[in-house]
Amino acid sequence: MNQQKHRAYWRANTSLIRNLLIVWALVSLVFSILLVQPLNTIRFFGVPLGFWMAQQGSIIIFVVLIFVYAFQMDKLDRKHNIKDE
Amino acid sequence: MSVELWTIVIVGLSFLIYLYIGWQSRVEDSKGFFVADQDIPSIANGAATAADWMSAASFISMAGLISFLGYDGSIYLMGWTGGYVLLALLLAPYLRKFGKYTVPDFVGDRYYSNVARLVAVVAAIFVSLTYVAGQMRGVGIVFSRFLQVDINTGVIIGMVIVGFFAILGGMKGITWTQVAQYLILIVAYLIPAIAIALLLTGNPIPQFAFTFSDIADKLNQVQVDLGFKEYTQAFANKPMIDVLFITIALMVGTAGLPHVIVRFYTVPDVRSARYSAGWALLFIAILYTTAPALSMFAKYNLIQSLHNQKIEEVRQLDWVNKWEKTKLLAFEDKNQDGRFQLTPKKETNEITIDKDIIVLATPEIAKLAPWVIALVAAGGLAAALSTASGLLLVISSSIAHDVYYRIVNPQASESKRLFVGRLMVGLSLVLAGYFGVNPPGFVGEVVAFAFGLAASSFFPVIFLGIFDKRTNSTGAIAGMLVGLIFTIIYIVGVKFAGMPAWFFNVSPEGIGTLGMVINLVVTWVVSRFTAPPPAEIQALVENLRTPDLPEITPMNRV
């Protein structure tokens, strides 16, 4: 792989990471901690929403984020014709 | 059949499984010993990582902690899972591409410096040792509660089992044993949780019962009636800034813990490293989303069955008598009204509940069959043993691989390296056992610090080592030392020397977050003011970022 293609691959990788980390910080640090009190005034079925985000929702989203990353990187590898090792 | 007999049978069977697997996966070379020949499938590695990760603390104490902290217990839930996102996106694929044996290996090679390697070795050993001491104690406690042997005998039985599969099979033995341990611990955790969810809400899936029932409202009401804060109310025990700092410290620390990172060296390629991080968190999330449900149900159930009940009725409960004997549950009818009251005030409170009994007592409270109670004992032991074995391997490979082979005797033969590896597992096991029998008083308090220290030492230098080509060895060494020293001084000062928590009242458990930021800034700034890393190192970083380039090894500059 030449230098230019390599850079494009790395740029695509880092911007994917950045986007996923923004979601990560939003659901955990922002929604579950900084904004938990206003969100707790909203009901999520039987529990306050902020509380649910902090104890269940964020964990579920974390799992999804990692698999999204793995799938998207598979796609990126195919696009850049990268075969693992 | 009695509970005690069932426990002996089920724990004995699980040990036979571990021993059989340990024998099956014995290894003959150092690659097998340190990184399991790098042929572990990603799902299996995910299960092994989950077992490695979930310790006696996750299995036995976490649900209890959350029970007592309510919303504020989320620091553990989010902190100990959120770190896997950082690990999966920022570290795991690149460390797998690097393809060596340990974390200090990466630090030493990337920063072309044996000083950096040694700082990393010391940090890895320190982090792992504080952690493993607590695990061995946990093994002893579970044994003594369920098998009626004394704690020290329990510790020794645990040492023999771990020693067998770790010394014989190294990382390979540990990995496959951990897969079995994951299965045992997750089944053991889910059965009582499902039973109590069914009992209280009629819904067998704890995660759904948690959200779609009215237990949260009822518990909030009960707690307010007793004079406590609402269960779901945020920041009832800790201020917002502390919750934020502790959560981040636990997240970053999780991503920097050496026994978790090395698991990603054992998969075949970069793609498997990405997926195995996903599997690992999925397997962890099964327990971590069950725990808050269990916490809430158990808390509600405990208050309902103990508070303001007639003494003679409480005394008729079998599980109450059993746990009273262990002193983890205690009653005192202070106002002599023939009933026990639970209140927030020390002077009037008549019921004392240790947080550790929440998980262990749930099956008995839910009146489950004796074999379920035995299974929970086997699960607790699986959690403690799997974590202990992963940590022991980190300690031994830091010494056998990084100090002995990479620094002291690079010409060592294959068989000699393997021998030193086994010897070091044996020695660290004895050391861990010693701490298990003679626990330093501060063990319970320092386990949380392992995270702060991992956050303030490893994470920044590995992260910058991959994402910033300009980071050089001077910067990394300075950053690690400053981050580590700052964090240690704050923790030890506040915890033991009466120093005020001068940084916005952030507790010692959360200060690793600041230590990490300091490390990042120092590493970055010092790197900018000193010579850039040599061309071959920059080529190494390029290589890490691209999965299909062949692995390269930079010259070892001493």
XYZ file of N, CA, C and O in Angstrom, chain B residues 79 92 157 197 220 234 273 292 361 365 414-415:
48
model
N -18.137 2.685 34.782
C -16.681 2.742 34.797
C -16.051 1.448 34.327
O -15.140 1.437 33.513
N -6.555 -2.012 21.572
C -6.461 -3.441 21.278
C -5.956 -3.780 19.863
O -5.027 -4.573 19.724
N -5.826 -24.106 49.118
C -6.487 -24.918 48.080
C -6.526 -24.129 46.772
O -6.196 -24.640 45.694
N -36.187 -12.051 40.410
C -36.983 -11.216 39.509
C -38.382 -11.812 39.347
O -39.398 -11.113 39.388
N -38.262 3.412 46.033
C -38.088 4.839 46.326
C -38.985 5.253 47.486
O -38.553 5.927 48.418
N -29.950 10.888 42.003
C -28.527 11.028 41.718
C -27.815 11.811 42.806
O -28.403 12.701 43.427
N -8.914 -9.186 17.068
C -8.770 -8.355 18.264
C -9.967 -7.418 18.382
O -10.514 -7.237 19.471
N -27.448 -4.489 38.493
C -28.295 -3.429 39.062
C -29.719 -3.904 39.328
O -30.355 -3.434 40.277
N -26.455 -14.294 49.600
C -27.646 -14.727 50.328
C -28.894 -14.784 49.451
O -29.887 -15.394 49.847
N -32.503 -16.433 50.254
C -33.667 -15.584 50.508
C -34.797 -15.972 49.561
O -35.968 -16.030 49.943
N 15.224 -21.137 24.356
C 13.787 -21.325 24.469
C 13.403 -22.052 25.772
O 12.530 -21.619 26.507
N 14.108 -23.138 26.060
C 13.722 -23.931 27.227
C 14.016 -23.167 28.512
O 13.302 -23.264 29.498
